[in-house]
Coordinates of N, CA and C in Angstrom, one line a residue:
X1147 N 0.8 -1.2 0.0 CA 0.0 0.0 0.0 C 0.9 1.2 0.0
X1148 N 0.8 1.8 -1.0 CA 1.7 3.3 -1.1 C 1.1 4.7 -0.3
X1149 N 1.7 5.0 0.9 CA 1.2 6.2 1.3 C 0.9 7.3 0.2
X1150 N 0.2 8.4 0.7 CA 0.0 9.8 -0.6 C 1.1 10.3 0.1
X1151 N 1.5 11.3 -0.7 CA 2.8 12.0 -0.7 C 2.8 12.9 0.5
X1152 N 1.6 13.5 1.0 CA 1.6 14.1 2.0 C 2.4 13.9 3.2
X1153 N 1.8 12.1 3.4 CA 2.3 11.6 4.7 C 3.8 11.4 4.4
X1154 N 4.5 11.4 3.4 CA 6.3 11.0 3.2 C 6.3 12.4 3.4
X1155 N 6.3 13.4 2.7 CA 6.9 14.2 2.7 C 6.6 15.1 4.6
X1156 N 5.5 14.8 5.3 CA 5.4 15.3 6.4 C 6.3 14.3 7.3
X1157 N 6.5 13.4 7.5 CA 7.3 12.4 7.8 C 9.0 12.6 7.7
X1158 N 9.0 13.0 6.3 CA 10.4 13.2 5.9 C 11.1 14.6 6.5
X1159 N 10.2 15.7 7.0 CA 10.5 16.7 7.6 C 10.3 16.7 9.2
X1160 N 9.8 15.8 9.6 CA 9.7 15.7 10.7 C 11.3 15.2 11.4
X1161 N 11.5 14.1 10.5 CA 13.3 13.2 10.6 C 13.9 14.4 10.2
X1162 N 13.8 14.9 9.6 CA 14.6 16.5 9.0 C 15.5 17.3 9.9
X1163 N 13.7 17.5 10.9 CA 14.3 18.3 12.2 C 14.5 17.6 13.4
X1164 N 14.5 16.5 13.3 CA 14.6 15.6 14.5 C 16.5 15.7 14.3
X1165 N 17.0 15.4 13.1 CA 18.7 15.5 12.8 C 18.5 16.4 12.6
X1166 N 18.0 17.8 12.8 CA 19.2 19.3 12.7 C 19.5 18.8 14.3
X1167 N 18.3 18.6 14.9 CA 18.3 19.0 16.7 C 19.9 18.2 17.2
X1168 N 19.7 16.9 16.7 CA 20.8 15.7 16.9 C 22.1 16.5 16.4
X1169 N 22.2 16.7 15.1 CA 23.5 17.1 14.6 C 24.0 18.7 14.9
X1170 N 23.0 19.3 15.0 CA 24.0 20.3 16.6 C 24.0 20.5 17.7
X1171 N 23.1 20.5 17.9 CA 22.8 21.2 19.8 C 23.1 19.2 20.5
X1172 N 22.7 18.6 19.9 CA 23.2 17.2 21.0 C 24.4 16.5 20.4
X1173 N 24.9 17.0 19.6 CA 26.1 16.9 18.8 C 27.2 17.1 19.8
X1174 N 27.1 18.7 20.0 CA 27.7 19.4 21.0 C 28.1 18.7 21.8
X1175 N 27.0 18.9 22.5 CA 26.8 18.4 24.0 C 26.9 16.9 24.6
X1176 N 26.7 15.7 23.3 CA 27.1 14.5 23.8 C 28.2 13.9 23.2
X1177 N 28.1 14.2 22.2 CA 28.9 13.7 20.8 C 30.2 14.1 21.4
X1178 N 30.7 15.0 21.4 CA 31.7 16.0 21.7 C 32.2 15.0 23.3
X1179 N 31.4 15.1 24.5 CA 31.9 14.7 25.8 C 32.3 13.8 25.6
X1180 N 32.2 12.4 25.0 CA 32.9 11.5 24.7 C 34.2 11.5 24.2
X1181 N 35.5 11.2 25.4 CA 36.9 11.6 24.8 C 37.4 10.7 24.0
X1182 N 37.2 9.2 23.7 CA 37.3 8.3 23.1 C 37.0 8.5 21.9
X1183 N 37.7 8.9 20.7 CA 37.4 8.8 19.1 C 36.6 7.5 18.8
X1184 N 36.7 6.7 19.8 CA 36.3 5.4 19.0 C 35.2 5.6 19.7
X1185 N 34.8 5.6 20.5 CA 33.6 5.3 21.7 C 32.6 6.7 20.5
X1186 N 33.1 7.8 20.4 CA 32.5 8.9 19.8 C 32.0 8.1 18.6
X1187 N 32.7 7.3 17.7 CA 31.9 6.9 16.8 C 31.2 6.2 16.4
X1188 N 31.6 5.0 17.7 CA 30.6 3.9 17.5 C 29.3 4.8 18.2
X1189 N 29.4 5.3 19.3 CA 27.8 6.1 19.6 C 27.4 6.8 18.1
X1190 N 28.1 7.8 17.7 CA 27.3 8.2 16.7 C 26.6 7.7 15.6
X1191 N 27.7 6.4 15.3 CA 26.9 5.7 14.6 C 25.2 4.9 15.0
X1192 N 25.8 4.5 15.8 CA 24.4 3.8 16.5 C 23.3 5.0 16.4
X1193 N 23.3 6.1 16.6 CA 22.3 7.2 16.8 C 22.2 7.7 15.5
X1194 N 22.7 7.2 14.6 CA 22.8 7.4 13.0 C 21.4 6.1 12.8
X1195 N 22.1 5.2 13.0 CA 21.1 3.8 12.6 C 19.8 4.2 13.1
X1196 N 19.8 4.7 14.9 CA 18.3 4.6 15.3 C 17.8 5.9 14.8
X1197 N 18.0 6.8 14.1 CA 17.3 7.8 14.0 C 17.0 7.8 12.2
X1198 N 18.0 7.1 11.3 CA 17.4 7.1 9.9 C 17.3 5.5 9.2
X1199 N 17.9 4.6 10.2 CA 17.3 3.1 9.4 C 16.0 2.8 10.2
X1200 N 15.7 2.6 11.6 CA 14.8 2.6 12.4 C 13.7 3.2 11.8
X1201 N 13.7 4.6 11.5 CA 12.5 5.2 11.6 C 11.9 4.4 9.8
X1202 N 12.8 4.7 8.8 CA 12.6 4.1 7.6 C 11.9 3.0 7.6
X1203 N 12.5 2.1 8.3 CA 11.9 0.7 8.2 C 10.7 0.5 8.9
X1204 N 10.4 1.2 10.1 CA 9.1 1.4 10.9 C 8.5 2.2 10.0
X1205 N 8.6 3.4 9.0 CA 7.3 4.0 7.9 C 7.1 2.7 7.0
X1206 N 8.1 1.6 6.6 CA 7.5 0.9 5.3 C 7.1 -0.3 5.8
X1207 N 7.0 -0.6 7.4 CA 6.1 -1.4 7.6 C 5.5 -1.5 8.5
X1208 N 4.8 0.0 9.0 CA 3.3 0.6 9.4 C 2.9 1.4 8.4
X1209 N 3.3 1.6 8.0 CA 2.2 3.0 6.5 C 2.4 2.6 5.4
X1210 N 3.4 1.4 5.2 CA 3.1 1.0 3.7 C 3.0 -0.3 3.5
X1211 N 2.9 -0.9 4.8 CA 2.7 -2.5 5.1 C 3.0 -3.3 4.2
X1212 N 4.3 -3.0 4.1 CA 5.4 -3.6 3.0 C 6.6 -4.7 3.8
X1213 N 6.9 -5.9 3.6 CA 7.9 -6.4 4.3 C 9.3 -5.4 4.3
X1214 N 10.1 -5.0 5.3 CA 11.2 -3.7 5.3 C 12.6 -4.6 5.0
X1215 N 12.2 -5.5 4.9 CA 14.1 -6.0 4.5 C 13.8 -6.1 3.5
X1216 N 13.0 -6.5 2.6 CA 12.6 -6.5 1.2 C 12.6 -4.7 0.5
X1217 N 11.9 -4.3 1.2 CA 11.5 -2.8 0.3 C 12.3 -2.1 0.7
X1218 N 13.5 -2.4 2.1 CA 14.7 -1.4 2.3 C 16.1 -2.1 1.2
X1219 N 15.8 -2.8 0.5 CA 16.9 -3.7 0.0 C 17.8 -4.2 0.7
X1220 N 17.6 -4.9 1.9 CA 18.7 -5.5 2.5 C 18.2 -7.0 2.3
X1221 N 17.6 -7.4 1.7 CA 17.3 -9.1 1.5 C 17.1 -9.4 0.1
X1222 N 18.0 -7.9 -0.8 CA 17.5 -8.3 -2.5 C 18.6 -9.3 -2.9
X1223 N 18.6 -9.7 -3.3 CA 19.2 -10.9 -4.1 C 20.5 -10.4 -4.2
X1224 N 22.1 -11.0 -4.6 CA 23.3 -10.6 -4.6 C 23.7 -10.9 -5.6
X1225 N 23.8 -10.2 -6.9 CA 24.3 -10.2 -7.9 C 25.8 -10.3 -8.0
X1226 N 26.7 -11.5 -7.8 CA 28.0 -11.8 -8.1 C 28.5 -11.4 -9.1
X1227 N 28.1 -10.8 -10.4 CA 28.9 -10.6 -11.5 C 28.6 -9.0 -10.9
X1228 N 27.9 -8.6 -10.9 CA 28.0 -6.8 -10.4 C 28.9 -6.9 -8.9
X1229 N 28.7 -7.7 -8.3 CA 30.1 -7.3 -6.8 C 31.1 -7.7 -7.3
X1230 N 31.3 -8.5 -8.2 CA 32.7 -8.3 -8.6 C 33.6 -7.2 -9.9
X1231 N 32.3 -6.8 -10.1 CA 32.1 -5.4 -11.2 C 33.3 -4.3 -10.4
X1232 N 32.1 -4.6 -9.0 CA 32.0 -3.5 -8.3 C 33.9 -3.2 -7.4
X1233 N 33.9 -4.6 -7.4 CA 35.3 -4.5 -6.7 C 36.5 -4.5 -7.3
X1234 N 36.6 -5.1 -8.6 CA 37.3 -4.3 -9.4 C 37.8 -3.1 -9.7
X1235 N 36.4 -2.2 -10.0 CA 36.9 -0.5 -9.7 C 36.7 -0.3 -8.6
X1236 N 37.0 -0.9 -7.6 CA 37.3 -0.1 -6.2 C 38.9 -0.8 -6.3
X1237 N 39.2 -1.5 -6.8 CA 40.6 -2.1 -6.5 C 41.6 -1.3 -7.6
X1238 N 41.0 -1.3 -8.5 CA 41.4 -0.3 -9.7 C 41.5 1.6 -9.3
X1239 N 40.6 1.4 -8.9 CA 40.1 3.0 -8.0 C 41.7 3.1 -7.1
X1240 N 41.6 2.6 -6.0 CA 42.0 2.6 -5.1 C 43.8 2.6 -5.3
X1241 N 44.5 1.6 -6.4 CA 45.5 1.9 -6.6 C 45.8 2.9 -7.7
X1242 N 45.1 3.5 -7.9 CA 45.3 4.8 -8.8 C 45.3 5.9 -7.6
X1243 N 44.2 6.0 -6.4 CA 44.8 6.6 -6.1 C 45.8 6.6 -5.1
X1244 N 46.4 5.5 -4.6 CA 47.5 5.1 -3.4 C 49.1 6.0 -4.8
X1245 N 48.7 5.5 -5.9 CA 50.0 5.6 -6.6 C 49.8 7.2 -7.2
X1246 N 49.0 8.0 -7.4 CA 49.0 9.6 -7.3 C 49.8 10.0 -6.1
X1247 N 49.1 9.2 -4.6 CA 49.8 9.2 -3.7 C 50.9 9.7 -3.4
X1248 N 51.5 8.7 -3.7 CA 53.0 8.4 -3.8 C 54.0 9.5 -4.5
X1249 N 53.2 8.9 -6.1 CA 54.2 10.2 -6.5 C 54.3 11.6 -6.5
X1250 N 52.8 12.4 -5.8 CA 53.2 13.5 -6.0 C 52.7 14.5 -4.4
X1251 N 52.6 13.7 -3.6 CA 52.9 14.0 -1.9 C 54.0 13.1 -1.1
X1252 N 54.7 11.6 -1.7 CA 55.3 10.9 -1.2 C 54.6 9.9 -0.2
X1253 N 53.2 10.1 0.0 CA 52.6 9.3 1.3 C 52.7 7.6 0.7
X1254 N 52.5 6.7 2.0 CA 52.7 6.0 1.4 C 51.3 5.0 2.3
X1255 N 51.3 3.6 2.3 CA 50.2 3.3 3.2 C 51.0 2.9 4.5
X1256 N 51.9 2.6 4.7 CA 53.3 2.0 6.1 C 52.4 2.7 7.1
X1257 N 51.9 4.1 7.6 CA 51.1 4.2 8.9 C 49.8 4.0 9.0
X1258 N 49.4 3.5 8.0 CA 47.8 2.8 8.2 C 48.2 1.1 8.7
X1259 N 49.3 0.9 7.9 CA 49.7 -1.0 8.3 C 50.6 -1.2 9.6
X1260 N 50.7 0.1 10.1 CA 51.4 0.1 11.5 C 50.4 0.5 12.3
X1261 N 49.3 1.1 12.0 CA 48.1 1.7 12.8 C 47.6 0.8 14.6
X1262 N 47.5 1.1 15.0 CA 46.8 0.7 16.1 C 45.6 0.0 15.9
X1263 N 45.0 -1.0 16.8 CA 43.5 -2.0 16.4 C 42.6 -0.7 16.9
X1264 N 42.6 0.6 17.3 CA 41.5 1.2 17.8 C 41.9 2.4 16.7
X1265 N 43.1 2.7 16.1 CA 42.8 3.5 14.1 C 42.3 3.2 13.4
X1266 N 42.2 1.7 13.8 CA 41.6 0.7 12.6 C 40.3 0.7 12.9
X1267 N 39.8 0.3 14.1 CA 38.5 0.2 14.3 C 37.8 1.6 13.9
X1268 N 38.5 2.8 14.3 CA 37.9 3.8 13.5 C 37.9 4.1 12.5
X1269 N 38.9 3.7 11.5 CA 38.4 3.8 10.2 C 37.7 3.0 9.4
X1270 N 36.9 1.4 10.0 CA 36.4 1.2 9.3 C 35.1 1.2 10.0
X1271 N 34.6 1.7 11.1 CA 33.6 2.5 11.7 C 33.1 3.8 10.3
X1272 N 34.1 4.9 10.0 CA 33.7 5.8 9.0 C 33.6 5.5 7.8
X1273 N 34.2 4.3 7.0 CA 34.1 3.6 6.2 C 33.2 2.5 5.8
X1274 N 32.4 2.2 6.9 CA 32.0 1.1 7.0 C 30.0 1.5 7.6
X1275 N 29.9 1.4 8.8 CA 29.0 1.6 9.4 C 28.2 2.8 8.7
X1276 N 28.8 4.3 9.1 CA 28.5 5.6 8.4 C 27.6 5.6 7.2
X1277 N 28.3 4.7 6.1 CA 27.3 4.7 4.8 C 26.7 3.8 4.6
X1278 N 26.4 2.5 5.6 CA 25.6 1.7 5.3 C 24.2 2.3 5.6
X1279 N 24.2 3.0 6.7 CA 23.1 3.6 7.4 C 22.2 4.6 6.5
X1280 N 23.5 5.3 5.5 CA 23.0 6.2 5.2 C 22.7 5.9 3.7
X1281 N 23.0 4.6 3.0 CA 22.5 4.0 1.9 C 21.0 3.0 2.2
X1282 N 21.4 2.8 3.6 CA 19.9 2.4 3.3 C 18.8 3.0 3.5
X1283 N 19.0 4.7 4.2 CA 18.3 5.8 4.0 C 18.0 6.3 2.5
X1284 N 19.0 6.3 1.9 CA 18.4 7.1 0.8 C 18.2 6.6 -0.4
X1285 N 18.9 5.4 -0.8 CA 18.8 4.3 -1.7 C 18.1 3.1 -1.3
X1286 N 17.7 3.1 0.1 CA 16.6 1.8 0.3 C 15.9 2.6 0.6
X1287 N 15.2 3.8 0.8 CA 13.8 3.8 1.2 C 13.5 5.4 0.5
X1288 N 14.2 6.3 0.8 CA 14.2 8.1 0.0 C 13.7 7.7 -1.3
X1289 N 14.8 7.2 -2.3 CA 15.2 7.1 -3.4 C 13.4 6.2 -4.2
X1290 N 13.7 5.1 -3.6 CA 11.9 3.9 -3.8 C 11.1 4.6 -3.4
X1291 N 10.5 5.8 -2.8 CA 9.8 6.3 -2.4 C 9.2 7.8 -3.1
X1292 N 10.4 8.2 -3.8 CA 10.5 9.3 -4.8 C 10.2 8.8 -6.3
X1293 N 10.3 7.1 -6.7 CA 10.5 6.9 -7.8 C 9.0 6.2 -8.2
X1294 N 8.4 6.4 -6.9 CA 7.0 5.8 -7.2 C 6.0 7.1 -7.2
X1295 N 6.4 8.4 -7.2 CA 6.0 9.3 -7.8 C 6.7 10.0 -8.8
X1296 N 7.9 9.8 -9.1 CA 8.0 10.4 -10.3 C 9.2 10.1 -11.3
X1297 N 9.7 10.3 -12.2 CA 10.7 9.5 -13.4 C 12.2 9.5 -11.8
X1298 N 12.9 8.4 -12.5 CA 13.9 8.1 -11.8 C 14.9 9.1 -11.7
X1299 N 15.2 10.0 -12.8 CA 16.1 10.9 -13.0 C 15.9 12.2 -11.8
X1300 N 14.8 12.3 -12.1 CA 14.3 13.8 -11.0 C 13.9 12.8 -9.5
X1301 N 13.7 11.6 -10.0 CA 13.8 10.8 -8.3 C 15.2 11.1 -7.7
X1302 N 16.1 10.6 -8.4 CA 17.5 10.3 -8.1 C 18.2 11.9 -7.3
X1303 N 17.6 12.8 -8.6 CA 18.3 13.9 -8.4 C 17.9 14.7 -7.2
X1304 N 16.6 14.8 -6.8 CA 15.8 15.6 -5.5 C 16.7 14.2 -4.3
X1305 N 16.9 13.0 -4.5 CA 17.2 12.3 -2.8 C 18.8 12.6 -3.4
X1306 N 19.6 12.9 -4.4 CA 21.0 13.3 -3.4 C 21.2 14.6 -2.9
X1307 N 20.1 15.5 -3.5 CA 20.4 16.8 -2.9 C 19.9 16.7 -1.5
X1308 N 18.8 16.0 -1.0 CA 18.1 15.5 0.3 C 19.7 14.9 1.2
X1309 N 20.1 14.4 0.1 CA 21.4 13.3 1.5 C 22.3 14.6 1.3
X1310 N 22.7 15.1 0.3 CA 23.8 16.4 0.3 C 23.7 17.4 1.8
X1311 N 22.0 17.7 1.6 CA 21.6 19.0 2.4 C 21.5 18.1 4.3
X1312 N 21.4 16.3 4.1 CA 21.6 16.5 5.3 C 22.6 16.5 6.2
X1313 N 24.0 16.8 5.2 CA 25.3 16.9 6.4 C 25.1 18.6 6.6
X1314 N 24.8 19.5 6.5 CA 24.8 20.9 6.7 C 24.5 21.2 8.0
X1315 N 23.9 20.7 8.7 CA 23.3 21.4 10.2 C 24.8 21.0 10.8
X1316 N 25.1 20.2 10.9 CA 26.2 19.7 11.3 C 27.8 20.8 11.4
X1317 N 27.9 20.8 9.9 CA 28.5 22.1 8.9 C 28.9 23.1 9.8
X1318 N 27.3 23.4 9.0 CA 27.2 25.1 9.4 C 27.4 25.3 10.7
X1319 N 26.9 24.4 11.7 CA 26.7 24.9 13.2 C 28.2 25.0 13.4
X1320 N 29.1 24.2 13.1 CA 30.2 23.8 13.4 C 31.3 24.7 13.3
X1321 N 31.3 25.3 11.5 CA 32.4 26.5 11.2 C 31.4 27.6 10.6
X1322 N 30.0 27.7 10.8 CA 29.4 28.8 10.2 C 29.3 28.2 8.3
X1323 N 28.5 29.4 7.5 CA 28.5 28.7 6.2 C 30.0 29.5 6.0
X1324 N 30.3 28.3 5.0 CA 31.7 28.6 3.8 C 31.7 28.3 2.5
X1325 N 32.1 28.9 2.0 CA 32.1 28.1 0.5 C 32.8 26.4 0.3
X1326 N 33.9 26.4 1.3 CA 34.0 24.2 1.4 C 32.6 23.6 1.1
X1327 N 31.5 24.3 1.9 CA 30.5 23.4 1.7 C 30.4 23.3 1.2
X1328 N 30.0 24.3 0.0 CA 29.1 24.2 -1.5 C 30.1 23.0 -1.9
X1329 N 31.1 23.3 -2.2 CA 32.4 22.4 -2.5 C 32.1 20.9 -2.1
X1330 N 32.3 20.7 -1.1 CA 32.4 19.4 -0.8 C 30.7 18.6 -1.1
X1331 N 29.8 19.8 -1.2 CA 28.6 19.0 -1.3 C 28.3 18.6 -3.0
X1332 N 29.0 19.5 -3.9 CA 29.5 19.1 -5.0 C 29.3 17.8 -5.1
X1333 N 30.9 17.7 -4.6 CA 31.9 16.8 -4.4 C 31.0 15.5 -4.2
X1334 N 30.3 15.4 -3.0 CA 29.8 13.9 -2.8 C 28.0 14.0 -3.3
X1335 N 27.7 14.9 -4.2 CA 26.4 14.9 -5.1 C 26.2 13.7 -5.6

């Protein structure tokens, strides 16, 4: 059963301001107390999960009485020739850019492979957790929810400006507006 647009789009601003509130003013004040980099991200993560996979999966199965591992895509089928597509150009990706790297800063990867188990745990905390939460926000539930009202193109295009515009409260509150943002929201468009 497809909600009318009213109730997503009233729904979707409700989560809106529910993450300005979270991503500054309790940002601040919780996020921040926590001296632990690691402890800081596993909480933030977790309050990433309960505030945009939680609520997602609870709208598509109370208001659209839809099974939620199915309509969030986490139970679609695993296409092996596209994950291996996929890992290719990340491996391809990836030593293109390790080898820019190299030659024209000198960095090399030796203090990521000397890193500590708690550098590690935090980078694949940001790497890892951070966009799963936030792919199954806007590619399992934004994105399917935008494309059942309108062509995929203008679906696609309104949920990344939606995921663009939701790192800003954060931003702004943080260094005020700058032009990096415009930049970096480019950047990850």
């Amino acid at each position: 059963m497809k909600t009318n647009t009213k109730t997503l789009v009233v729904s979707f601003c409700i989560f809106y301001l529910i993450w300005i509130v979270r991503a500054t003013v309790f940002y601040n004040a919780v996020d921040l107390s926590i001296e632990s980099e690691t402890g800081r991200l596993i909480f933030s993560n977790v309050i990433k999960f309960l505030l945009w996979v939680l609520p997602a999966g609870l709208y598509v199965f109370y208001c659209e009485r839809k099974n939620t591992l199915i309509d969030l895509k986490i139970a679609s089928p695993i296409s092996w020739r596209g994950l291996g597509i996929g890992f290719a150009a990340s491996v391809v990706y990836f030593v293109l850019v390790f080898t820019v790297e190299k030659l024209y800063s000198g960095r090399t990867l030796m203090p990521l492979l000397h890193a500590s188990a708690s550098a590690w745990l935090v980078t694949f905390a940001q790497v890892f957790f951070s966009p799963i939460s936030e792919e199954l926000l806007f590619r399992g539930f934004v994105l399917p929810q935008l494309m059942d009202r309108m062509p995929f193109w203008k679906a696609n295009m309104i949920q990344a400006i939606l995921f663009t515009t939701m790192h800003w409260p954060n931003w702004i509150w943080a260094n005020g507006f700058q032009v990096w943002i415009i930049v970096t929201s480019i950047s990850i468009f």
